Short mmCIF file of C-alpha atoms (C1' of nucleotides) in Angstrom, two decimals:
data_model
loop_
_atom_site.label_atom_id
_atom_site.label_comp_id
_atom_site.label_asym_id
_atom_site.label_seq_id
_atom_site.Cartn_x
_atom_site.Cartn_y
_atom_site.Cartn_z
CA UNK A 1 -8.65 -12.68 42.33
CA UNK A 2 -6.52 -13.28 45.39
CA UNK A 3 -5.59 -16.77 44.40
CA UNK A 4 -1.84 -18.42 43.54
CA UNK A 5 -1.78 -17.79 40.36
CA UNK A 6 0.39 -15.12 39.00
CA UNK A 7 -1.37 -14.85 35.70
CA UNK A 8 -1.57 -11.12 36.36
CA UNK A 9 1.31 -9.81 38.22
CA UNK A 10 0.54 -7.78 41.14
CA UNK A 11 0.54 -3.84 40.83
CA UNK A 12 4.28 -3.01 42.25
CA UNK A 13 4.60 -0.51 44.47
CA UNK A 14 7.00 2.81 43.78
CA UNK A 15 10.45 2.35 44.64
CA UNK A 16 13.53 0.56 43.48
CA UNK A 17 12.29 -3.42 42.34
CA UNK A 18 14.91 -6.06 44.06
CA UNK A 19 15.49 -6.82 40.74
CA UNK A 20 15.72 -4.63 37.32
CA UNK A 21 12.24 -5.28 35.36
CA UNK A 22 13.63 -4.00 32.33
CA UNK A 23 16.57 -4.25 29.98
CA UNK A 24 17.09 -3.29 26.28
CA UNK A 25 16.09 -6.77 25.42
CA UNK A 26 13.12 -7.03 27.01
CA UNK A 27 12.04 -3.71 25.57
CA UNK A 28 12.33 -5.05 22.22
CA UNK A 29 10.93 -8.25 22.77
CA UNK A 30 7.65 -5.97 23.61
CA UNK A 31 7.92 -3.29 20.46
CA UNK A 32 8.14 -6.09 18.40
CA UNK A 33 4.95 -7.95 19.35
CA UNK A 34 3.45 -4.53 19.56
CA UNK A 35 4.25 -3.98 16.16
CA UNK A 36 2.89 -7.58 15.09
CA UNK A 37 -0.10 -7.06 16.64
CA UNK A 38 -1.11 -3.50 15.96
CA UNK A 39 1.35 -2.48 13.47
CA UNK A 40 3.68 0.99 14.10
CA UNK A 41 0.38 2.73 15.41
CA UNK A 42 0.12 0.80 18.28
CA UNK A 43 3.37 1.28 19.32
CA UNK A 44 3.19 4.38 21.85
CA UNK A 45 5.09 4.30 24.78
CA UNK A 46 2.14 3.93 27.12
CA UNK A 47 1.49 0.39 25.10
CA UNK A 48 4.77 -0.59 25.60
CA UNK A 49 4.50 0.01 29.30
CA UNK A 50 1.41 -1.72 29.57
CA UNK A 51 2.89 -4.61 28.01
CA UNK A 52 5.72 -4.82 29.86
CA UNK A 53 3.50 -3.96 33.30
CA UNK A 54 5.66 -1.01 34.06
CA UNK A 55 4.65 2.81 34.51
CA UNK A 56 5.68 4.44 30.95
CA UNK A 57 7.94 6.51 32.69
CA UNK A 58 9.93 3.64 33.53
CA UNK A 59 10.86 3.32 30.21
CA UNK A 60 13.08 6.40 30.33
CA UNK A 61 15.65 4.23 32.63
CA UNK A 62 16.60 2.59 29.38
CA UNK A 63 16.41 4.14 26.47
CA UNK A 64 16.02 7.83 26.35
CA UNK A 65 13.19 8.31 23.61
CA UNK A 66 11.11 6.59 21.61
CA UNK A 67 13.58 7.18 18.47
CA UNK A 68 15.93 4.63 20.87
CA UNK A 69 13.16 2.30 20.93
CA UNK A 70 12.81 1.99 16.86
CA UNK A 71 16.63 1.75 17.04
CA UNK A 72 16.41 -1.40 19.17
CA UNK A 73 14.13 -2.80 16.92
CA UNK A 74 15.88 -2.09 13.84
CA UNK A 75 19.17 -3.34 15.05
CA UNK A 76 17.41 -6.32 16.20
CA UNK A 77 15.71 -6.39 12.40
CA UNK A 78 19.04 -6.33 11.00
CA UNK A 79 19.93 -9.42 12.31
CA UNK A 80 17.65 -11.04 10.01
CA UNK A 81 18.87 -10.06 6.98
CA UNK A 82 20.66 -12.59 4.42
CA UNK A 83 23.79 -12.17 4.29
CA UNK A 84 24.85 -15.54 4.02
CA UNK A 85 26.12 -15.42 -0.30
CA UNK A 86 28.51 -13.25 0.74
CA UNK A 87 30.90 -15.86 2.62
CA UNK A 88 31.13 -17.93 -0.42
CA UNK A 89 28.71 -17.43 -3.56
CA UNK A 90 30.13 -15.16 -6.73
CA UNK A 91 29.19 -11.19 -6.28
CA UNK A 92 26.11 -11.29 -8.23
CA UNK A 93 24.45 -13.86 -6.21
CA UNK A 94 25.44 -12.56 -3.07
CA UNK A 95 24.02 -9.20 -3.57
CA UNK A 96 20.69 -10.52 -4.88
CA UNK A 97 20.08 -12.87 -2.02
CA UNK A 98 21.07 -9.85 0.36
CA UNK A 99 18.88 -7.26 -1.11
CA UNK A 100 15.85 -9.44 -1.39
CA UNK A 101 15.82 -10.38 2.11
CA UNK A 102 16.86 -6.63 3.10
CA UNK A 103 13.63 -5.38 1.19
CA UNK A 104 11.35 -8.19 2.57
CA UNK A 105 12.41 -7.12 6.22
CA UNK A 106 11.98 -3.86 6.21
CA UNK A 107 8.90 -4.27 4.02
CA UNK A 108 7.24 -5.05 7.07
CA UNK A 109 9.01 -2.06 9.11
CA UNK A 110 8.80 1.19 6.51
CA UNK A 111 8.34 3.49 10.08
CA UNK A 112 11.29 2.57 10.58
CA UNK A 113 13.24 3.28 7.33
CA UNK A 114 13.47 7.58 7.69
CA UNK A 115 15.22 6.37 11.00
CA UNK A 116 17.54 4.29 9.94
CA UNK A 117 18.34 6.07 6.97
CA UNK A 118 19.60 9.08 8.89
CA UNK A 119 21.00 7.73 12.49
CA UNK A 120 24.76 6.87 12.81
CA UNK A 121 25.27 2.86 13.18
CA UNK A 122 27.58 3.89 16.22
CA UNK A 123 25.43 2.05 18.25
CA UNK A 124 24.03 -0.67 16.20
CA UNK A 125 25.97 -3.69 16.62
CA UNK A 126 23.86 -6.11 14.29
CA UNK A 127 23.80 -3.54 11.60
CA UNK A 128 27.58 -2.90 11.66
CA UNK A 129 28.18 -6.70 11.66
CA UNK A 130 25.66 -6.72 8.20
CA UNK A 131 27.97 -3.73 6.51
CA UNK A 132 30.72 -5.50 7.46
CA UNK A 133 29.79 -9.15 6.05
CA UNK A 134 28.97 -6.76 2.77
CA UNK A 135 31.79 -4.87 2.78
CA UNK A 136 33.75 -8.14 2.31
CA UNK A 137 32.00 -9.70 -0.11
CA UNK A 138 32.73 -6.36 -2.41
CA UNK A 139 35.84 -6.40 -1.36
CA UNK A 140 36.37 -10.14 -2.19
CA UNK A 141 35.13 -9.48 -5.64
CA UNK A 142 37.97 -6.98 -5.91
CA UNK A 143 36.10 -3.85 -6.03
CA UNK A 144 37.74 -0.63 -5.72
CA UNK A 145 37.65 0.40 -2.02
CA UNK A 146 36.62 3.67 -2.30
CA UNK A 147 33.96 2.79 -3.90
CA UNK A 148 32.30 0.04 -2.09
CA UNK A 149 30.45 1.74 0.39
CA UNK A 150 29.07 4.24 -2.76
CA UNK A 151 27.86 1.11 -4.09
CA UNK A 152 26.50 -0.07 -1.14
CA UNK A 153 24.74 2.93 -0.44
CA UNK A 154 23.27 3.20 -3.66
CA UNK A 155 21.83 -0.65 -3.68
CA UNK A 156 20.34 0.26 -0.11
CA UNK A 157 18.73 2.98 -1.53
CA UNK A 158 17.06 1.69 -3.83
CA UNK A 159 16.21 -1.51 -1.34
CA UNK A 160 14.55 1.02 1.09
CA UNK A 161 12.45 3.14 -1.79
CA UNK A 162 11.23 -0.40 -2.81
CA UNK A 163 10.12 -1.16 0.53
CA UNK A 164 8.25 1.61 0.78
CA UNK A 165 6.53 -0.12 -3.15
CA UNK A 166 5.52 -3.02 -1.24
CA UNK A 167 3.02 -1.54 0.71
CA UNK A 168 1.06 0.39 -2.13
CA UNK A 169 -2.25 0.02 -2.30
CA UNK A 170 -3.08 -2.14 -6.31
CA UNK A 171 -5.13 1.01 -7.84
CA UNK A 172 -1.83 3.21 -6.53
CA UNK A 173 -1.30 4.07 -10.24
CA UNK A 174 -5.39 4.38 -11.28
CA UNK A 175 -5.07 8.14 -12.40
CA UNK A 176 -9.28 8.52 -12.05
CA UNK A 177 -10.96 11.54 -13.18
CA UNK A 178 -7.79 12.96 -14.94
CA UNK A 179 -6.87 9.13 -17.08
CA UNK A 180 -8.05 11.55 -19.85
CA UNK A 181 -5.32 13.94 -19.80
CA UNK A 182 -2.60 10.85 -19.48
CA UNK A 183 -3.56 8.62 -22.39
CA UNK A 184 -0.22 7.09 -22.45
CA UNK A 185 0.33 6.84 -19.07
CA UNK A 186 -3.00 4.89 -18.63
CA UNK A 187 -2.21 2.53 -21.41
CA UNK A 188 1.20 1.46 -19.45
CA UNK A 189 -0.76 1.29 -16.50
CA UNK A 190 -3.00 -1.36 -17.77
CA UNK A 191 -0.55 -3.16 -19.68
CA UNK A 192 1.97 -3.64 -16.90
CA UNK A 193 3.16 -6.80 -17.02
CA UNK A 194 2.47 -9.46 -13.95
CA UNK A 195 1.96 -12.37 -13.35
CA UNK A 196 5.43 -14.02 -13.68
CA UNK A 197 8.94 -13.05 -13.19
CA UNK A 198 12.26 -13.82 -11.77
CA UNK A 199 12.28 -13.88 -7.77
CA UNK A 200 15.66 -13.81 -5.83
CA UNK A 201 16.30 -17.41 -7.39
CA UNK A 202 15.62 -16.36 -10.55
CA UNK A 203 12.60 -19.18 -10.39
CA UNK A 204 10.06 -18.45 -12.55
CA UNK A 205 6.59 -18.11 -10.61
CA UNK A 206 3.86 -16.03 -9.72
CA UNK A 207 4.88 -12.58 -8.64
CA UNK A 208 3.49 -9.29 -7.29
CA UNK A 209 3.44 -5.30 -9.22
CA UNK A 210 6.21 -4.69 -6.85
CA UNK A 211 8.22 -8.12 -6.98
CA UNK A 212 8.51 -6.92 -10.53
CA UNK A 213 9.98 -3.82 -10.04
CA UNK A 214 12.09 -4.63 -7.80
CA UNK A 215 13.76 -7.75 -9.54
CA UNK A 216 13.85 -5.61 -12.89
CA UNK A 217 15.87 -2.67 -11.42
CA UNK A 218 17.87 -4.85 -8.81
CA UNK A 219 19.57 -6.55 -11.79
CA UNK A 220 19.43 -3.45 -13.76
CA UNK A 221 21.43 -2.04 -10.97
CA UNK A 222 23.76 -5.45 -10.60
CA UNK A 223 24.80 -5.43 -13.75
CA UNK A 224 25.35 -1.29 -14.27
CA UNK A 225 27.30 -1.26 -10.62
CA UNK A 226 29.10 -4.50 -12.23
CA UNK A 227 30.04 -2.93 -15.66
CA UNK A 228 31.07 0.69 -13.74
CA UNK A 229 33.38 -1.28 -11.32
CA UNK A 230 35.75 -2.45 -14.14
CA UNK A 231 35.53 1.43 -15.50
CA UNK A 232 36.23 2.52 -12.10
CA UNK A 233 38.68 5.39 -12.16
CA UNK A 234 41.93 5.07 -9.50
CA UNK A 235 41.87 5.94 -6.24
CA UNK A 236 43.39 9.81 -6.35
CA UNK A 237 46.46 10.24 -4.39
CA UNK A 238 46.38 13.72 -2.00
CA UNK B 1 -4.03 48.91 18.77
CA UNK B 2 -7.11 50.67 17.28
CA UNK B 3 -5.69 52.61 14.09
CA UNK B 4 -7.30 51.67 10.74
CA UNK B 5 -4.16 49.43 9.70
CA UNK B 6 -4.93 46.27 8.73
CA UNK B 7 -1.88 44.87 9.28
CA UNK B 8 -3.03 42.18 11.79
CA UNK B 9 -6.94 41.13 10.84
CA UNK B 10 -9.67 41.59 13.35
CA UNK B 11 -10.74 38.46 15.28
CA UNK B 12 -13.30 37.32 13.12
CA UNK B 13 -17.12 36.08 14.62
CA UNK B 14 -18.83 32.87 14.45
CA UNK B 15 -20.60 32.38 11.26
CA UNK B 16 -20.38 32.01 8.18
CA UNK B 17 -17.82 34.84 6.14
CA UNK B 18 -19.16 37.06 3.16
CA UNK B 19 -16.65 34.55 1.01
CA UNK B 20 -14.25 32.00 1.91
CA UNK B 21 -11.40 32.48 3.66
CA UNK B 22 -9.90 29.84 2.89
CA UNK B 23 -9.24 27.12 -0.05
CA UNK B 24 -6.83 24.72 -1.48
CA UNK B 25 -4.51 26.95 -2.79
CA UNK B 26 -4.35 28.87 0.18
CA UNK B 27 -3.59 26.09 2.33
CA UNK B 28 -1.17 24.68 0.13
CA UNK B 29 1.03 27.97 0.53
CA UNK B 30 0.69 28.36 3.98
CA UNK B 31 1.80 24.53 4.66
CA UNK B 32 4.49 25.26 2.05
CA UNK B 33 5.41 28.60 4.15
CA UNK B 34 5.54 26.66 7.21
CA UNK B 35 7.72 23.96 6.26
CA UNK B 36 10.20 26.34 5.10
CA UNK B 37 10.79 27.63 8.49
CA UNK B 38 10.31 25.39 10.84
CA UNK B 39 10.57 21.99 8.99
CA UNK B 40 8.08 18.88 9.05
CA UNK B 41 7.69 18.82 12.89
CA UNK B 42 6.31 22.50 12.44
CA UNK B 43 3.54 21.81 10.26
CA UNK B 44 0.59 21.03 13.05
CA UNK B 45 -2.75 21.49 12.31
CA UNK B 46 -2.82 24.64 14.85
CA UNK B 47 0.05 26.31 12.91
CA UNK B 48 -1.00 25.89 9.70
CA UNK B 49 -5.01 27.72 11.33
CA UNK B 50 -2.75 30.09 13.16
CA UNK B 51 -0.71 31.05 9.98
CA UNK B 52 -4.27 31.47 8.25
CA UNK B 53 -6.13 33.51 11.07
CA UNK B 54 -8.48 30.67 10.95
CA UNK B 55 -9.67 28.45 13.86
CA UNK B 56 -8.28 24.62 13.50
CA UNK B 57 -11.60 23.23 13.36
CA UNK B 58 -11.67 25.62 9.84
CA UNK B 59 -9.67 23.77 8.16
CA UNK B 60 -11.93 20.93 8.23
CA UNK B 61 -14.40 22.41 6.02
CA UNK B 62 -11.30 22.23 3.01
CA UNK B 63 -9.42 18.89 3.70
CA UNK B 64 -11.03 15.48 5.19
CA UNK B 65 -7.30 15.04 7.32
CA UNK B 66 -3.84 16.21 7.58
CA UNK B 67 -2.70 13.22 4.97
CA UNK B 68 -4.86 15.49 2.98
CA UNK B 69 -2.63 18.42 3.39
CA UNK B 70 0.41 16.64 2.69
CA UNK B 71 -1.49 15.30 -0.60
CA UNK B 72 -1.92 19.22 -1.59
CA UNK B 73 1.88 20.03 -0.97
CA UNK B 74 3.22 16.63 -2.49
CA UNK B 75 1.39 17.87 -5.86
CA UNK B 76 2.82 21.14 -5.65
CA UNK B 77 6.42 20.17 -5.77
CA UNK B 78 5.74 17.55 -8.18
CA UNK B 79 5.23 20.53 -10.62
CA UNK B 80 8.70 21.62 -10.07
CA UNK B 81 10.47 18.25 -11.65
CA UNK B 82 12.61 18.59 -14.85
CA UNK B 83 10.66 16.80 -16.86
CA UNK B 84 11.69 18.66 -20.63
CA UNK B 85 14.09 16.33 -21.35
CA UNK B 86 11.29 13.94 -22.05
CA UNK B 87 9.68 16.33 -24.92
CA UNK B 88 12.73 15.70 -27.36
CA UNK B 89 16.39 14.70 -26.36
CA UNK B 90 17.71 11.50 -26.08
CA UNK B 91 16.67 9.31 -23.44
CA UNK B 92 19.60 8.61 -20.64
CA UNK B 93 20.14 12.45 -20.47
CA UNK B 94 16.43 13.25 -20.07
CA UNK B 95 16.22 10.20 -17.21
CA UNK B 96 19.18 11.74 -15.60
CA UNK B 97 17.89 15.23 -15.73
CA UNK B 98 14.61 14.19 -14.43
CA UNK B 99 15.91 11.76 -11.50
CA UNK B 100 18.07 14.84 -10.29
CA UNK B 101 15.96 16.89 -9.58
CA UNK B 102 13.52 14.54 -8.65
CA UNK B 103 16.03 13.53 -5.34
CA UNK B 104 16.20 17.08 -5.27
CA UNK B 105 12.82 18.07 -4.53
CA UNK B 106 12.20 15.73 -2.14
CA UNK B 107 15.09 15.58 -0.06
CA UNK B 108 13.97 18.35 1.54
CA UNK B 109 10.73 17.14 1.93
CA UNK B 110 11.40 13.33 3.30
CA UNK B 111 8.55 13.00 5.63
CA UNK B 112 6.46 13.02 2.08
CA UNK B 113 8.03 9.78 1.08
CA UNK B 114 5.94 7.21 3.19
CA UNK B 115 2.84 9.11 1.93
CA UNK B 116 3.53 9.51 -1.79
CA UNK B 117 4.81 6.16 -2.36
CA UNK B 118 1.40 4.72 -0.69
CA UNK B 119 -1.29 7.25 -1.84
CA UNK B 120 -3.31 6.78 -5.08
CA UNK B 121 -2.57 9.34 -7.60
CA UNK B 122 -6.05 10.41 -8.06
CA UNK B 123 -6.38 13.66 -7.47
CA UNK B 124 -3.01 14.62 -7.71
CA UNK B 125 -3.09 15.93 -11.14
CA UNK B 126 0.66 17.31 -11.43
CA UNK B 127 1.94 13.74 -10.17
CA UNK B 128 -0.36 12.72 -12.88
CA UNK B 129 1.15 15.13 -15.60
CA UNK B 130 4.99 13.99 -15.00
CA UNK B 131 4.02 10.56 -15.14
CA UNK B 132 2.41 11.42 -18.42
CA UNK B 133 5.59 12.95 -19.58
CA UNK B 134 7.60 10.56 -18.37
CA UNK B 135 5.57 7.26 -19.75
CA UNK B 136 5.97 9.21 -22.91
CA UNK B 137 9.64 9.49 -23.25
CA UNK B 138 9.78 5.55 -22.15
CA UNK B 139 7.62 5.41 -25.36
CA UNK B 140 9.53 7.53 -27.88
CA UNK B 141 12.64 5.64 -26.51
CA UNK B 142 11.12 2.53 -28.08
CA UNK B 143 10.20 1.05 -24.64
CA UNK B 144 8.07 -2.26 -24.24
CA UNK B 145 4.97 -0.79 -23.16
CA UNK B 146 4.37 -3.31 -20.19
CA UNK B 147 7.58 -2.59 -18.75
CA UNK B 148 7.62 0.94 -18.67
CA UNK B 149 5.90 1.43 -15.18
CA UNK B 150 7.84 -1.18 -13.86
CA UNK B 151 11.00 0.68 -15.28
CA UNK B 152 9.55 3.94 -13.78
CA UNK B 153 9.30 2.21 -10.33
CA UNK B 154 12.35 0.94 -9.78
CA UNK B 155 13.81 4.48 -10.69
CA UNK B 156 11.56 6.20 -8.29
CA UNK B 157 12.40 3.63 -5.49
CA UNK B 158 15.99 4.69 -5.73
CA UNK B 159 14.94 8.22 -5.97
CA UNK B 160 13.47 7.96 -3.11
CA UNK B 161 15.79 5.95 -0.68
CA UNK B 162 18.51 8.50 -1.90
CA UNK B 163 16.42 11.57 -0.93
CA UNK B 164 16.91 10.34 2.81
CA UNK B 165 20.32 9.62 1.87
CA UNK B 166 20.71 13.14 1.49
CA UNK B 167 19.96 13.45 4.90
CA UNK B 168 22.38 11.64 6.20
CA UNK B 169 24.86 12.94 8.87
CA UNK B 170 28.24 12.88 7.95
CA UNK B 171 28.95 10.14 10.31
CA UNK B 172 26.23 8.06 9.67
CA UNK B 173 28.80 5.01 9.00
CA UNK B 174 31.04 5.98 12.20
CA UNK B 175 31.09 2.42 13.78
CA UNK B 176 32.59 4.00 16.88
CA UNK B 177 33.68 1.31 19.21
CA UNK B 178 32.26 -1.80 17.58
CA UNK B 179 35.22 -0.10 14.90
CA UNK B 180 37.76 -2.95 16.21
CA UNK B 181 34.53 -5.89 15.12
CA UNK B 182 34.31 -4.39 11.72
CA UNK B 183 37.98 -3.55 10.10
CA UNK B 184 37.23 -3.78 6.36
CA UNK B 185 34.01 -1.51 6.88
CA UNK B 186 35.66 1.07 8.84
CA UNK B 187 38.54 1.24 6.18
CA UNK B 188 36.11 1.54 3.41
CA UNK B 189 34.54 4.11 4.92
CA UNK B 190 37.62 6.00 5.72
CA UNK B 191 38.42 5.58 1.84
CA UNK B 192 35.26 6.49 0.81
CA UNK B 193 35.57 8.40 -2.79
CA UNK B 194 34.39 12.19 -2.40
CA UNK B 195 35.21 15.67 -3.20
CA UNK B 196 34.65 14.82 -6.86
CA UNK B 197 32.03 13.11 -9.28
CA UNK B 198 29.59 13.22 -11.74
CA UNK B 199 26.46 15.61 -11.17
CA UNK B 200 23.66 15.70 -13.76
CA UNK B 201 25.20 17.26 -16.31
CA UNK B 202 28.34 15.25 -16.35
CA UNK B 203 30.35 18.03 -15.23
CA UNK B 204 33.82 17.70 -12.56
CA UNK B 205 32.59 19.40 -9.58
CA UNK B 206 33.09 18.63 -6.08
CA UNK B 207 29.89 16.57 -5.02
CA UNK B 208 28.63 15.54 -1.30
CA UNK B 209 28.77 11.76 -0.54
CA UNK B 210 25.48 11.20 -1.33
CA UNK B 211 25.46 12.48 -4.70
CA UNK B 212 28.31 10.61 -5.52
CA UNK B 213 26.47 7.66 -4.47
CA UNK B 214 23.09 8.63 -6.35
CA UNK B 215 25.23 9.33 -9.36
CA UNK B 216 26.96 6.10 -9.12
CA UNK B 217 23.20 4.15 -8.66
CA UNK B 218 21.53 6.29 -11.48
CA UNK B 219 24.04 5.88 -13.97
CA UNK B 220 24.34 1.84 -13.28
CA UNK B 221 20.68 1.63 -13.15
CA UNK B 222 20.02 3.56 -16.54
CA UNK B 223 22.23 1.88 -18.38
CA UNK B 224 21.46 -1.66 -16.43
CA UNK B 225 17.46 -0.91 -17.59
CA UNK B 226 18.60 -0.20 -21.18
CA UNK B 227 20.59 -3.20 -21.82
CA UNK B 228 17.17 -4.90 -20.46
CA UNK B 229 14.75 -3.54 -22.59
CA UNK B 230 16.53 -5.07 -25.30
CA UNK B 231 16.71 -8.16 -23.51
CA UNK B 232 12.62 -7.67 -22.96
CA UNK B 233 10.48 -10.78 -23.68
CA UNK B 234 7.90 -10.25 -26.10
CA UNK B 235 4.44 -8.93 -24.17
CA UNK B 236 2.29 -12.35 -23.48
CA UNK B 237 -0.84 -12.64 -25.39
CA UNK B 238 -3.78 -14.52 -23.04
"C1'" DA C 1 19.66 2.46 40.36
"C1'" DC C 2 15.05 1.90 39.02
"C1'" DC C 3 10.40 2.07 39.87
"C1'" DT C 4 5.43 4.92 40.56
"C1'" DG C 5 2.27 8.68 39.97
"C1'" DA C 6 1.18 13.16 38.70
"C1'" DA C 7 1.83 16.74 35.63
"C1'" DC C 8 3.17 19.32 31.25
"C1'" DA C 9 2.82 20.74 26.73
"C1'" DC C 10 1.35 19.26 23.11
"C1'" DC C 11 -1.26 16.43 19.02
"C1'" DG C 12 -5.39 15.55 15.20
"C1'" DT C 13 -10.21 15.51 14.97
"C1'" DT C 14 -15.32 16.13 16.08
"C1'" DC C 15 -19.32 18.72 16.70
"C1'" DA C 16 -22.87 22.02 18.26
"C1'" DA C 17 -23.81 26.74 17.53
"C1'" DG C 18 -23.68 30.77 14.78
"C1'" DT C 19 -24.51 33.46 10.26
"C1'" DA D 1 -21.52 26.58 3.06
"C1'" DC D 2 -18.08 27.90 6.17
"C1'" DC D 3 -16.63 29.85 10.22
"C1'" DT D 4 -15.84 29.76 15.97
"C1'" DG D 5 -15.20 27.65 20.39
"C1'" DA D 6 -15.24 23.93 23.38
"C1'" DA D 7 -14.29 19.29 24.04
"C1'" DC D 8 -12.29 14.49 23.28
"C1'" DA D 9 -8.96 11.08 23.26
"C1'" DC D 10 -4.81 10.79 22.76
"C1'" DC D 11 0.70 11.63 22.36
"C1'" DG D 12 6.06 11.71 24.31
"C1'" DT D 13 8.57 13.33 28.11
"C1'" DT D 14 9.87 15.24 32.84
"C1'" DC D 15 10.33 15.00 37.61
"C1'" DA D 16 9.59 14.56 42.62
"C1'" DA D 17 8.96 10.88 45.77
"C1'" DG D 18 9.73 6.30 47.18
"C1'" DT D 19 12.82 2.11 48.22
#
DNA sequence: ACCTGAACACCGTTCAAGT
DNA sequence: ACCTGAACACCGTTCAAGT
């Protein structure tokens, strides 16, 4: 108990520490093996306080609510999406290599998708450095400006509904009691296809319900978004 | 205080009541009456019993949890998507119809999303109904039978993503002052298409941002999922 | 400026007791 | 079977007091 060791730190006493404890990035370090750990239930604000050996109140020196907390994280998140095809590749790559590592991130982090969804970038430096690698990419490909961050918006869309598709249950579609009333429904239930597919590489291996989906309508998407860019209609002048 | 109006019930005793106060129907309007006025974050447990003249605890006896509640209201609203243009016209008008109001439903009931696109549809006979109706008009259309719920999930992915779109502040995509990192985003953004578009019926009409952007996404993914069912591989035989 | 500790106003859920 | 009332184990957030 009372040897060297500082295994355990000491409890601090009140008052100003000689040196800040805290700091955005320490915060998120700690949400984000909370969130490993326990998942988005375990992270409270008293857990994160615990981890980080503070009082929760503490917290409130540094971000000021838990909503800034997921925003950390996300921005953080963001950082780990692909956006790599967009320096170089052709369009069509690009955007599939993007959105398949979008979805896989956030996948893992659907709490977090009715907050990002809705909260200004304003202070989200990783994200606005992602919409800007995009932005360039679609603008590289010579796609109308006014239209690029329509397009974009749609594609993330549909990345963030698909997300969501990852984490249903396999029987999500196993209509029970009332299969009798939806004969045709229950047919294309059991016939789904699966098994194989095309994955972001367009490699042909074993994929899940959802991997299926989502490569079907990501290149159903790809190519409609591709074939309405040449139909695009002029930019209006005022 | 005393007068025979029953305008305010009586505090009811302990005990069992002559017949049920309560019910599934009941419930369902009440949550529905609640998130009209006061939104998600209104819809507690005690509200809903307070709304009901029943005690919290009460409400126990009719649902196993509040997921349970949101199950009841999610199969309400399902009831009110367009699904007639599945009983006879042609197919891209009667997917556009039906993803319309679809979004439309549910943007104003986001805080469904996470549990809809994760529950089993078992008892939720209405979600089961427009599936039926929808996996039918996939079928009429001449659609591969084991890629119709794959087609279906893709659509309601973006359906979904775009009913938090809807959401969406106006400045959602204000970089503020990381503006100077980002110059091509900020002046797509700043050229950003709106005031006119598409809505479902194809008519000129001035639109929000979002539904340009979920008209823009529907219309590429309806036509990208057409030109792949006729691409479709043949169904595998084991 | 940045911490502690106590307090506030809530949550969803359980369960014995009553009829 | 279906209600009440009390209790449980939490939440996020505020704020005075301390250094």
């Amino acid at each position: 108990m009372e040897n060297g060791a500082p295994a355990v730190e000491a409890r601090r006493r009140a008052g100003r520490p000689p040196h800040p404890v805290l700091g955005p990035g320490r915060i998120t370090k700690a949400a984000l093996r909370l969130i490993a750990r326990d998942g988005y239930k375990g992270l409270t604000m008293s857990a994160l306080a615990r981890l980080l050996n503070v009082a929760p109140s503490a917290l409130y020196n540094h971000v000021s609510s838990k909503q800034d907390v997921l925003l950390l994280v996300e921005d953080h998140l963001m950082a780990g999406v692909d956006i790599s095809g967009f320096e170089a590749g052709p369009w069509h790559q690009a955007v599939r290599g993007w959105a398949w590592s979008y979805r896989n991130v956030f996948a893992r982090h659907t709490p977090l998708i009715p907050v990002i969804a809705v909260l200004p970038v304003t202070n989200a430096p990783q994200t606005v450095k992602m919409y800007e690698a995009v932005t360039a990419g679609f603008h590289a490909a010579g796609w109308p400006p006014d239209q690029i961050i329509d397009a974009i918006v749609a594609l993330e869309s549909f990345i963030f509904g698909s997300a969501f598709d990852v984490n249903a249950p396999a029987e999500i579609f196993n209509a029970g009691e009332l299969a009798a009333d939806a004969p045709l429904f229950t047919q294309a239930v059991a016939s789904r296809a699966s098994g194989s597919g095309s994955g972001p590489g367009g490699d042909e291996r074993p994929v899940s319900p959802s991997d299926t989906a989502f490569g079907l309508g990501l290149e159903a998407l790809i190519d409609g978004l591709w074939a309405q860019r040449a139909l695009a209609p002029k930019a209006r002048h005022p």
